[in-house]
Amino acid sequence: MIKQAIIPLAGLGTRLLPLTSVFAKELLPINGKPGIEYILDECIDAGIKEIIFIISKKKEIVKKYFYNDKFYKKIIKNKKDSRILKEYKKILKYRKKIKFVYQNSPKGTGDAVLKTQNYIKDNFFLMLLPDDLIMKINCSKAMIKVHNKYKSSVMASMVVNKKTVNRWGIYSSKKKLDKNNFLISDVVEKPDVNKSPSNNAVIGRYILSKEIFKVLKNQKKGKGGEIHITDSIKKMILNGSKYVGHKFSGKYLDCGSMNGYINSSLEISKI
Ligand code: G1P
């Protein structure tokens, strides 16, 4: 069973400036609800019991969102508003499941994952990148099923426009396992458009094994001077670890870019 999830939240959100200059991108509203709550709902619905937030001193506002009790209690006392009480209870429910760890310098997703090493109890855990919303069908739940079937690591996959491959991790695959799942033979972080092995991209849902921490400890900086989880996954695959790519069927919304963020509220309002 996969019981723990980790969510890297220490990123600066520069693609969403000026919205992120004083605010955390994960708290920005998407159709009237902070983006992070969609991610939390996906985790909880998939049976996750503990969620580890990787934040930084600059992102304390994320913690505050879940620990603003004094403010809520005062308002609830003065104003008998059932909607506010319901929202407060929801936040308390989320909070019970959340732990915070710190990544004070944003060195990349690989470095963020390494910060959770001492908290991971089981052999496998889930990671969700909060820029990637997947609506309609719970991608984490589907991936946990794939993990249970193949006893492997799993990553979400989606075919993207060939001209945009340098924005994603890109897969190579040799073998189809079943209709929506394939065996990954290699993965490369943000390849050049003319050197890309395919246009099948990594989307931000991963089931990873604890083994990855050993690799991450020695992981050197890659593209853009960051420590990428993709580079450690690549090493593991080349050393024989089994990674399955899962073509998810939900609706993908890229909330990490300005156009994508604006579009996401419109799309969710239609669901
Ligand atoms: C990260 C990963 C990349 C993946 C993408 C999915 O990139 O490094 O491999 O394809 O998420 O959203 P980032 O969005 O942090 O640049």
PDB file of C-alpha atoms and ligand atoms in Angstrom:
ATOM      1  CA  MET A   1       0.000   0.000   0.000  1.00  0.00           C
ATOM      2  CA  ILE A   2       1.118   3.554  -0.728  1.00  0.00           C
ATOM      3  CA  LYS A   3       0.331   5.627   2.359  1.00  0.00           C
ATOM      4  CA  GLN A   4       2.634   8.645   2.140  1.00  0.00           C
ATOM      5  CA  ALA A   5       2.818  11.437  -0.409  1.00  0.00           C
ATOM      6  CA  ILE A   6       5.321  14.254  -0.791  1.00  0.00           C
ATOM      7  CA  ILE A   7       4.675  17.628  -2.433  1.00  0.00           C
ATOM      8  CA  PRO A   8       7.556  19.969  -3.328  1.00  0.00           C
ATOM      9  CA  LEU A   9       6.407  23.532  -2.603  1.00  0.00           C
ATOM     10  CA  ALA A  10       9.621  25.479  -2.199  1.00  0.00           C
ATOM     11  CA  GLY A  11       9.745  26.766  -5.804  1.00  0.00           C
ATOM     12  CA  LEU A  12       9.603  30.519  -6.360  1.00  0.00           C
ATOM     13  CA  GLY A  13       6.920  30.462  -9.050  1.00  0.00           C
ATOM     14  CA  THR A  14       8.745  32.908 -11.311  1.00  0.00           C
ATOM     15  CA  ARG A  15       6.635  31.860 -14.317  1.00  0.00           C
ATOM     16  CA  LEU A  16       3.612  33.332 -12.533  1.00  0.00           C
ATOM     17  CA  LEU A  17       5.103  36.722 -11.615  1.00  0.00           C
ATOM     18  CA  PRO A  18       3.771  39.215 -10.594  1.00  0.00           C
ATOM     19  CA  LEU A  19       1.110  37.009  -8.925  1.00  0.00           C
ATOM     20  CA  THR A  20       3.790  35.213  -6.916  1.00  0.00           C
ATOM     21  CA  SER A  21       5.890  38.187  -5.812  1.00  0.00           C
ATOM     22  CA  VAL A  22       4.273  38.248  -2.333  1.00  0.00           C
ATOM     23  CA  PHE A  23       2.082  35.143  -2.506  1.00  0.00           C
ATOM     24  CA  ALA A  24       2.624  31.378  -2.905  1.00  0.00           C
ATOM     25  CA  LYS A  25       1.527  30.057  -6.287  1.00  0.00           C
ATOM     26  CA  GLU A  26      -0.031  26.968  -4.682  1.00  0.00           C
ATOM     27  CA  LEU A  27      -2.457  29.184  -2.742  1.00  0.00           C
ATOM     28  CA  LEU A  28      -3.616  31.099  -5.820  1.00  0.00           C
ATOM     29  CA  PRO A  29      -7.301  30.441  -6.441  1.00  0.00           C
ATOM     30  CA  ILE A  30      -8.343  28.193  -9.266  1.00  0.00           C
ATOM     31  CA  ASN A  31     -12.069  28.548  -9.777  1.00  0.00           C
ATOM     32  CA  GLY A  32     -12.478  29.754  -6.185  1.00  0.00           C
ATOM     33  CA  LYS A  33     -10.264  27.181  -4.452  1.00  0.00           C
ATOM     34  CA  PRO A  34      -6.503  27.262  -3.747  1.00  0.00           C
ATOM     35  CA  GLY A  35      -4.647  25.029  -6.197  1.00  0.00           C
ATOM     36  CA  ILE A  36      -3.068  23.001  -3.375  1.00  0.00           C
ATOM     37  CA  GLU A  37      -6.509  21.846  -2.172  1.00  0.00           C
ATOM     38  CA  TYR A  38      -7.139  20.062  -5.490  1.00  0.00           C
ATOM     39  CA  ILE A  39      -3.853  18.231  -4.968  1.00  0.00           C
ATOM     40  CA  LEU A  40      -4.737  17.375  -1.345  1.00  0.00           C
ATOM     41  CA  ASP A  41      -8.178  16.107  -2.376  1.00  0.00           C
ATOM     42  CA  GLU A  42      -6.563  13.864  -4.996  1.00  0.00           C
ATOM     43  CA  CYS A  43      -4.174  12.425  -2.363  1.00  0.00           C
ATOM     44  CA  ILE A  44      -6.835  11.823   0.270  1.00  0.00           C
ATOM     45  CA  ASP A  45      -9.234  10.255  -2.242  1.00  0.00           C
ATOM     46  CA  ALA A  46      -6.388   7.941  -3.326  1.00  0.00           C
ATOM     47  CA  GLY A  47      -6.049   6.661   0.272  1.00  0.00           C
ATOM     48  CA  ILE A  48      -2.944   8.634   1.280  1.00  0.00           C
ATOM     49  CA  LYS A  49      -2.653   8.974   5.079  1.00  0.00           C
ATOM     50  CA  GLU A  50       0.309  11.340   5.425  1.00  0.00           C
ATOM     51  CA  ILE A  51       1.357  14.203   3.165  1.00  0.00           C
ATOM     52  CA  ILE A  52       4.785  15.811   3.448  1.00  0.00           C
ATOM     53  CA  PHE A  53       5.033  19.420   2.259  1.00  0.00           C
ATOM     54  CA  ILE A  54       8.522  20.562   1.301  1.00  0.00           C
ATOM     55  CA  ILE A  55       8.473  24.328   1.842  1.00  0.00           C
ATOM     56  CA  SER A  56      11.056  27.046   2.484  1.00  0.00           C
ATOM     57  CA  LYS A  57      11.311  30.024   4.834  1.00  0.00           C
ATOM     58  CA  LYS A  58      10.097  32.157   1.936  1.00  0.00           C
ATOM     59  CA  LYS A  59       6.989  29.982   1.658  1.00  0.00           C
ATOM     60  CA  GLU A  60       5.891  30.063   5.333  1.00  0.00           C
ATOM     61  CA  ILE A  61       2.585  31.461   4.066  1.00  0.00           C
ATOM     62  CA  VAL A  62       1.705  27.909   2.965  1.00  0.00           C
ATOM     63  CA  LYS A  63       2.040  26.691   6.556  1.00  0.00           C
ATOM     64  CA  LYS A  64       0.132  29.699   7.851  1.00  0.00           C
ATOM     65  CA  TYR A  65      -2.800  28.828   5.574  1.00  0.00           C
ATOM     66  CA  PHE A  66      -3.246  25.608   7.561  1.00  0.00           C
ATOM     67  CA  TYR A  67      -2.474  27.121  11.003  1.00  0.00           C
ATOM     68  CA  ASN A  68      -4.532  30.325  11.078  1.00  0.00           C
ATOM     69  CA  ASP A  69      -6.682  29.149  14.022  1.00  0.00           C
ATOM     70  CA  LYS A  70      -6.818  32.395  16.010  1.00  0.00           C
ATOM     71  CA  PHE A  71      -8.186  34.250  13.016  1.00  0.00           C
ATOM     72  CA  TYR A  72     -10.822  31.631  12.221  1.00  0.00           C
ATOM     73  CA  LYS A  73     -11.896  31.144  15.836  1.00  0.00           C
ATOM     74  CA  LYS A  74     -12.446  34.867  16.350  1.00  0.00           C
ATOM     75  CA  ILE A  75     -14.519  35.186  13.200  1.00  0.00           C
ATOM     76  CA  ILE A  76     -16.542  32.048  13.883  1.00  0.00           C
ATOM     77  CA  LYS A  77     -17.288  33.308  17.412  1.00  0.00           C
ATOM     78  CA  ASN A  78     -18.484  36.728  16.257  1.00  0.00           C
ATOM     79  CA  LYS A  79     -20.248  35.665  13.091  1.00  0.00           C
ATOM     80  CA  LYS A  80     -22.299  32.497  13.044  1.00  0.00           C
ATOM     81  CA  ASP A  81     -21.540  31.710   9.423  1.00  0.00           C
ATOM     82  CA  SER A  82     -21.848  28.018   8.601  1.00  0.00           C
ATOM     83  CA  ARG A  83     -19.841  28.360   5.394  1.00  0.00           C
ATOM     84  CA  ILE A  84     -16.796  29.704   7.252  1.00  0.00           C
ATOM     85  CA  LEU A  85     -17.122  26.998   9.911  1.00  0.00           C
ATOM     86  CA  LYS A  86     -17.226  24.342   7.187  1.00  0.00           C
ATOM     87  CA  GLU A  87     -14.124  25.769   5.479  1.00  0.00           C
ATOM     88  CA  TYR A  88     -12.265  25.883   8.820  1.00  0.00           C
ATOM     89  CA  LYS A  89     -13.156  22.261   9.556  1.00  0.00           C
ATOM     90  CA  LYS A  90     -11.907  21.277   6.114  1.00  0.00           C
ATOM     91  CA  ILE A  91      -8.565  22.965   6.794  1.00  0.00           C
ATOM     92  CA  LEU A  92      -8.280  21.153  10.153  1.00  0.00           C
ATOM     93  CA  LYS A  93      -8.959  17.874   8.355  1.00  0.00           C
ATOM     94  CA  TYR A  94      -6.179  18.530   5.847  1.00  0.00           C
ATOM     95  CA  ARG A  95      -3.811  19.681   8.599  1.00  0.00           C
ATOM     96  CA  LYS A  96      -4.044  16.384  10.482  1.00  0.00           C
ATOM     97  CA  LYS A  97      -2.387  14.712   7.505  1.00  0.00           C
ATOM     98  CA  ILE A  98       0.282  17.302   6.701  1.00  0.00           C
ATOM     99  CA  LYS A  99       3.910  17.438   7.872  1.00  0.00           C
ATOM    100  CA  PHE A 100       6.340  20.200   6.884  1.00  0.00           C
ATOM    101  CA  VAL A 101       9.993  19.845   5.940  1.00  0.00           C
ATOM    102  CA  TYR A 102      12.257  22.634   4.720  1.00  0.00           C
ATOM    103  CA  GLN A 103      14.300  23.162   1.572  1.00  0.00           C
ATOM    104  CA  ASN A 104      15.624  26.667   2.089  1.00  0.00           C
ATOM    105  CA  SER A 105      17.542  27.049  -1.153  1.00  0.00           C
ATOM    106  CA  PRO A 106      15.646  26.003  -4.277  1.00  0.00           C
ATOM    107  CA  LYS A 107      18.161  23.578  -5.776  1.00  0.00           C
ATOM    108  CA  GLY A 108      15.650  21.535  -7.783  1.00  0.00           C
ATOM    109  CA  THR A 109      13.086  18.768  -7.428  1.00  0.00           C
ATOM    110  CA  GLY A 110      15.709  16.088  -6.730  1.00  0.00           C
ATOM    111  CA  ASP A 111      17.048  18.058  -3.772  1.00  0.00           C
ATOM    112  CA  ALA A 112      13.473  18.601  -2.501  1.00  0.00           C
ATOM    113  CA  VAL A 113      12.797  14.844  -2.558  1.00  0.00           C
ATOM    114  CA  LEU A 114      16.023  14.160  -0.638  1.00  0.00           C
ATOM    115  CA  LYS A 115      14.788  16.377   2.212  1.00  0.00           C
ATOM    116  CA  THR A 116      12.000  13.877   2.937  1.00  0.00           C
ATOM    117  CA  GLN A 117      14.324  10.888   3.342  1.00  0.00           C
ATOM    118  CA  ASN A 118      13.979  10.586   7.117  1.00  0.00           C
ATOM    119  CA  TYR A 119      10.194  10.709   6.984  1.00  0.00           C
ATOM    120  CA  ILE A 120       9.448   7.988   4.438  1.00  0.00           C
ATOM    121  CA  LYS A 121       8.405   4.772   6.175  1.00  0.00           C
ATOM    122  CA  ASP A 122       7.406   2.291   3.456  1.00  0.00           C
ATOM    123  CA  ASN A 123       9.318   1.129   0.396  1.00  0.00           C
ATOM    124  CA  PHE A 124       7.269   3.216  -2.030  1.00  0.00           C
ATOM    125  CA  PHE A 125       5.737   6.702  -1.828  1.00  0.00           C
ATOM    126  CA  LEU A 126       3.840   9.081  -4.063  1.00  0.00           C
ATOM    127  CA  MET A 127       5.037  12.486  -5.270  1.00  0.00           C
ATOM    128  CA  LEU A 128       2.764  15.128  -6.771  1.00  0.00           C
ATOM    129  CA  LEU A 129       4.000  18.295  -8.466  1.00  0.00           C
ATOM    130  CA  PRO A 130       1.455  20.982  -7.595  1.00  0.00           C
ATOM    131  CA  ASP A 131       1.760  22.804 -10.958  1.00  0.00           C
ATOM    132  CA  ASP A 132       0.100  19.822 -12.607  1.00  0.00           C
ATOM    133  CA  LEU A 133      -3.602  19.435 -11.964  1.00  0.00           C
ATOM    134  CA  ILE A 134      -5.303  16.339 -13.315  1.00  0.00           C
ATOM    135  CA  MET A 135      -9.071  16.561 -13.164  1.00  0.00           C
ATOM    136  CA  LYS A 136     -12.035  14.202 -13.655  1.00  0.00           C
ATOM    137  CA  ILE A 137     -10.110  10.962 -13.024  1.00  0.00           C
ATOM    138  CA  ASN A 138      -7.879  10.537  -9.978  1.00  0.00           C
ATOM    139  CA  CYS A 139      -4.438   9.961 -11.504  1.00  0.00           C
ATOM    140  CA  SER A 140      -2.782   9.059  -8.179  1.00  0.00           C
ATOM    141  CA  LYS A 141      -5.409   6.403  -7.503  1.00  0.00           C
ATOM    142  CA  ALA A 142      -4.959   4.923 -10.989  1.00  0.00           C
ATOM    143  CA  MET A 143      -1.171   4.887 -10.556  1.00  0.00           C
ATOM    144  CA  ILE A 144      -1.397   3.134  -7.186  1.00  0.00           C
ATOM    145  CA  LYS A 145      -3.374   0.380  -8.947  1.00  0.00           C
ATOM    146  CA  VAL A 146      -0.643   0.124 -11.597  1.00  0.00           C
ATOM    147  CA  HIS A 147       1.999  -0.038  -8.846  1.00  0.00           C
ATOM    148  CA  ASN A 148       0.104  -2.839  -7.095  1.00  0.00           C
ATOM    149  CA  LYS A 149      -0.141  -4.776 -10.359  1.00  0.00           C
ATOM    150  CA  TYR A 150       3.473  -4.420 -11.547  1.00  0.00           C
ATOM    151  CA  LYS A 151       5.218  -3.929  -8.142  1.00  0.00           C
ATOM    152  CA  SER A 152       7.217  -1.110  -9.722  1.00  0.00           C
ATOM    153  CA  SER A 153       7.807   2.608  -9.702  1.00  0.00           C
ATOM    154  CA  VAL A 154       5.269   4.461 -11.841  1.00  0.00           C
ATOM    155  CA  MET A 155       5.235   7.862 -13.566  1.00  0.00           C
ATOM    156  CA  ALA A 156       2.406   9.691 -15.275  1.00  0.00           C
ATOM    157  CA  SER A 157       2.761  10.228 -19.010  1.00  0.00           C
ATOM    158  CA  MET A 158       1.150  12.330 -21.708  1.00  0.00           C
ATOM    159  CA  VAL A 159       1.868  12.946 -25.390  1.00  0.00           C
ATOM    160  CA  VAL A 160       2.843  16.602 -25.942  1.00  0.00           C
ATOM    161  CA  ASN A 161       3.407  18.833 -28.957  1.00  0.00           C
ATOM    162  CA  LYS A 162       6.833  17.995 -30.473  1.00  0.00           C
ATOM    163  CA  LYS A 163       7.822  21.666 -30.398  1.00  0.00           C
ATOM    164  CA  THR A 164       7.471  21.760 -26.577  1.00  0.00           C
ATOM    165  CA  VAL A 165       9.577  18.724 -25.590  1.00  0.00           C
ATOM    166  CA  ASN A 166      12.279  21.001 -24.111  1.00  0.00           C
ATOM    167  CA  ARG A 167       9.829  21.934 -21.325  1.00  0.00           C
ATOM    168  CA  TRP A 168       9.403  18.361 -20.040  1.00  0.00           C
ATOM    169  CA  GLY A 169      11.069  15.146 -18.977  1.00  0.00           C
ATOM    170  CA  ILE A 170      10.776  12.858 -22.028  1.00  0.00           C
ATOM    171  CA  TYR A 171      10.443   9.038 -22.092  1.00  0.00           C
ATOM    172  CA  SER A 172      11.847   6.281 -24.259  1.00  0.00           C
ATOM    173  CA  SER A 173       9.942   3.035 -24.115  1.00  0.00           C
ATOM    174  CA  LYS A 174      10.492  -0.394 -25.573  1.00  0.00           C
ATOM    175  CA  LYS A 175       7.602  -2.447 -24.345  1.00  0.00           C
ATOM    176  CA  LYS A 176       3.874  -1.958 -23.975  1.00  0.00           C
ATOM    177  CA  LEU A 177       2.562  -3.730 -20.859  1.00  0.00           C
ATOM    178  CA  ASP A 178      -1.152  -3.163 -21.402  1.00  0.00           C
ATOM    179  CA  LYS A 179      -3.486  -0.565 -22.898  1.00  0.00           C
ATOM    180  CA  ASN A 180      -2.354   2.403 -20.777  1.00  0.00           C
ATOM    181  CA  ASN A 181       0.971   1.243 -19.357  1.00  0.00           C
ATOM    182  CA  PHE A 182       4.452   0.794 -20.803  1.00  0.00           C
ATOM    183  CA  LEU A 183       7.905  -0.088 -19.581  1.00  0.00           C
ATOM    184  CA  ILE A 184      10.212   2.935 -19.546  1.00  0.00           C
ATOM    185  CA  SER A 185      13.656   2.265 -21.024  1.00  0.00           C
ATOM    186  CA  ASP A 186      15.077   5.768 -20.518  1.00  0.00           C
ATOM    187  CA  VAL A 187      14.085   9.298 -19.539  1.00  0.00           C
ATOM    188  CA  VAL A 188      15.773  12.614 -20.236  1.00  0.00           C
ATOM    189  CA  GLU A 189      15.129  16.018 -18.672  1.00  0.00           C
ATOM    190  CA  LYS A 190      14.108  18.776 -21.087  1.00  0.00           C
ATOM    191  CA  PRO A 191      15.880  17.552 -24.273  1.00  0.00           C
ATOM    192  CA  ASP A 192      16.499  19.836 -27.262  1.00  0.00           C
ATOM    193  CA  VAL A 193      13.626  19.721 -29.744  1.00  0.00           C
ATOM    194  CA  ASN A 194      15.791  18.120 -32.461  1.00  0.00           C
ATOM    195  CA  LYS A 195      17.403  15.564 -30.121  1.00  0.00           C
ATOM    196  CA  SER A 196      14.330  14.326 -28.267  1.00  0.00           C
ATOM    197  CA  PRO A 197      13.762  10.538 -28.178  1.00  0.00           C
ATOM    198  CA  SER A 198       9.959  11.025 -28.353  1.00  0.00           C
ATOM    199  CA  ASN A 199       7.192  13.458 -27.503  1.00  0.00           C
ATOM    200  CA  ASN A 200       5.921  11.386 -24.598  1.00  0.00           C
ATOM    201  CA  ALA A 201       6.304  13.583 -21.514  1.00  0.00           C
ATOM    202  CA  VAL A 202       6.609  13.073 -17.761  1.00  0.00           C
ATOM    203  CA  ILE A 203       3.692  14.682 -15.919  1.00  0.00           C
ATOM    204  CA  GLY A 204       3.952  15.478 -12.202  1.00  0.00           C
ATOM    205  CA  ARG A 205       2.793  12.264 -10.537  1.00  0.00           C
ATOM    206  CA  TYR A 206       5.417   9.729  -9.474  1.00  0.00           C
ATOM    207  CA  ILE A 207       5.444   6.570  -7.391  1.00  0.00           C
ATOM    208  CA  LEU A 208       9.043   6.252  -6.267  1.00  0.00           C
ATOM    209  CA  SER A 209      10.945   3.682  -4.271  1.00  0.00           C
ATOM    210  CA  LYS A 210      13.062   4.516  -1.227  1.00  0.00           C
ATOM    211  CA  GLU A 211      16.063   3.358  -3.273  1.00  0.00           C
ATOM    212  CA  ILE A 212      16.022   6.724  -5.012  1.00  0.00           C
ATOM    213  CA  PHE A 213      17.457   8.457  -1.917  1.00  0.00           C
ATOM    214  CA  LYS A 214      20.776   6.614  -2.321  1.00  0.00           C
ATOM    215  CA  VAL A 215      21.027   7.852  -5.898  1.00  0.00           C
ATOM    216  CA  LEU A 216      19.895  11.387  -5.056  1.00  0.00           C
ATOM    217  CA  LYS A 217      22.657  11.764  -2.454  1.00  0.00           C
ATOM    218  CA  ASN A 218      25.252  11.700  -5.230  1.00  0.00           C
ATOM    219  CA  GLN A 219      23.192  13.408  -7.904  1.00  0.00           C
ATOM    220  CA  LYS A 220      25.051  16.210  -9.674  1.00  0.00           C
ATOM    221  CA  LYS A 221      23.371  19.325 -11.022  1.00  0.00           C
ATOM    222  CA  GLY A 222      21.816  18.944 -14.468  1.00  0.00           C
ATOM    223  CA  LYS A 223      19.841  21.166 -16.854  1.00  0.00           C
ATOM    224  CA  GLY A 224      19.700  24.785 -15.665  1.00  0.00           C
ATOM    225  CA  GLY A 225      22.039  24.038 -12.735  1.00  0.00           C
ATOM    226  CA  GLU A 226      19.297  22.170 -10.817  1.00  0.00           C
ATOM    227  CA  ILE A 227      19.286  18.744  -9.181  1.00  0.00           C
ATOM    228  CA  HIS A 228      16.628  16.906 -11.176  1.00  0.00           C
ATOM    229  CA  ILE A 229      14.677  13.887  -9.992  1.00  0.00           C
ATOM    230  CA  THR A 230      14.606  12.813 -13.665  1.00  0.00           C
ATOM    231  CA  ASP A 231      18.401  12.399 -13.702  1.00  0.00           C
ATOM    232  CA  SER A 232      18.309  10.036 -10.700  1.00  0.00           C
ATOM    233  CA  ILE A 233      15.393   8.091 -12.195  1.00  0.00           C
ATOM    234  CA  LYS A 234      17.391   7.737 -15.420  1.00  0.00           C
ATOM    235  CA  LYS A 235      20.332   6.252 -13.464  1.00  0.00           C
ATOM    236  CA  MET A 236      18.040   3.799 -11.679  1.00  0.00           C
ATOM    237  CA  ILE A 237      16.448   2.643 -14.952  1.00  0.00           C
ATOM    238  CA  LEU A 238      19.844   2.137 -16.569  1.00  0.00           C
ATOM    239  CA  ASN A 239      20.824   0.063 -13.504  1.00  0.00           C
ATOM    240  CA  GLY A 240      17.806  -2.212 -13.958  1.00  0.00           C
ATOM    241  CA  SER A 241      15.046  -0.669 -11.796  1.00  0.00           C
ATOM    242  CA  LYS A 242      11.559  -1.162 -13.143  1.00  0.00           C
ATOM    243  CA  TYR A 243       9.671   2.047 -14.005  1.00  0.00           C
ATOM    244  CA  VAL A 244       6.242   1.941 -15.630  1.00  0.00           C
ATOM    245  CA  GLY A 245       4.799   4.869 -17.599  1.00  0.00           C
ATOM    246  CA  HIS A 246       1.071   5.374 -17.092  1.00  0.00           C
ATOM    247  CA  LYS A 247      -0.964   7.184 -19.751  1.00  0.00           C
ATOM    248  CA  PHE A 248      -3.544   8.802 -17.524  1.00  0.00           C
ATOM    249  CA  SER A 249      -7.060   9.482 -18.715  1.00  0.00           C
ATOM    250  CA  GLY A 250      -7.917  12.598 -16.664  1.00  0.00           C
ATOM    251  CA  LYS A 251      -7.887  16.171 -17.922  1.00  0.00           C
ATOM    252  CA  TYR A 252      -4.463  17.780 -17.589  1.00  0.00           C
ATOM    253  CA  LEU A 253      -4.154  21.446 -16.571  1.00  0.00           C
ATOM    254  CA  ASP A 254      -0.752  23.142 -16.472  1.00  0.00           C
ATOM    255  CA  CYS A 255      -1.075  25.684 -13.656  1.00  0.00           C
ATOM    256  CA  GLY A 256       2.613  26.620 -13.553  1.00  0.00           C
ATOM    257  CA  SER A 257       2.560  28.981 -16.548  1.00  0.00           C
ATOM    258  CA  MET A 258       0.511  32.165 -16.818  1.00  0.00           C
ATOM    259  CA  ASN A 259      -1.598  31.036 -19.792  1.00  0.00           C
ATOM    260  CA  GLY A 260      -2.135  27.625 -18.252  1.00  0.00           C
ATOM    261  CA  TYR A 261      -3.064  29.144 -14.909  1.00  0.00           C
ATOM    262  CA  ILE A 262      -5.641  31.484 -16.440  1.00  0.00           C
ATOM    263  CA  ASN A 263      -7.078  28.677 -18.535  1.00  0.00           C
ATOM    264  CA  SER A 264      -7.328  26.275 -15.576  1.00  0.00           C
ATOM    265  CA  SER A 265     -10.115  28.240 -13.845  1.00  0.00           C
ATOM    266  CA  LEU A 266     -12.131  28.352 -17.075  1.00  0.00           C
ATOM    267  CA  GLU A 267     -11.680  24.616 -17.643  1.00  0.00           C
ATOM    268  CA  ILE A 268     -12.581  23.651 -14.063  1.00  0.00           C
ATOM    269  CA  SER A 269     -15.682  25.856 -14.125  1.00  0.00           C
ATOM    270  CA  LYS A 270     -16.923  23.746 -17.058  1.00  0.00           C
ATOM    271  CA  ILE A 271     -16.475  20.411 -15.241  1.00  0.00           C
TER     272      ILE A 271
HETATM  273  C1  G1P B   1       9.185  18.999 -13.776  1.00  0.00           C
HETATM  274  C2  G1P B   1      10.044  17.800 -14.156  1.00  0.00           C
HETATM  275  C3  G1P B   1       9.790  17.403 -15.596  1.00  0.00           C
HETATM  276  C4  G1P B   1       8.306  17.124 -15.803  1.00  0.00           C
HETATM  277  C5  G1P B   1       7.471  18.338 -15.352  1.00  0.00           C
HETATM  278  C6  G1P B   1       5.999  18.011 -15.364  1.00  0.00           C
HETATM  279  O1  G1P B   1       9.608  20.118 -14.519  1.00  0.00           O
HETATM  280  O2  G1P B   1      11.395  18.138 -13.946  1.00  0.00           O
HETATM  281  O3  G1P B   1      10.532  16.257 -15.907  1.00  0.00           O
HETATM  282  O4  G1P B   1       8.047  16.833 -17.161  1.00  0.00           O
HETATM  283  O5  G1P B   1       7.812  18.732 -14.027  1.00  0.00           O
HETATM  284  O6  G1P B   1       5.242  19.141 -15.078  1.00  0.00           O
HETATM  285  P1  G1P B   1       9.274  21.645 -14.087  1.00  0.00           P
HETATM  286  O7  G1P B   1       7.817  21.864 -14.367  1.00  0.00           O
HETATM  287  O8  G1P B   1       9.583  21.749 -12.637  1.00  0.00           O
HETATM  288  O9  G1P B   1      10.135  22.521 -14.951  1.00  0.00           O
END
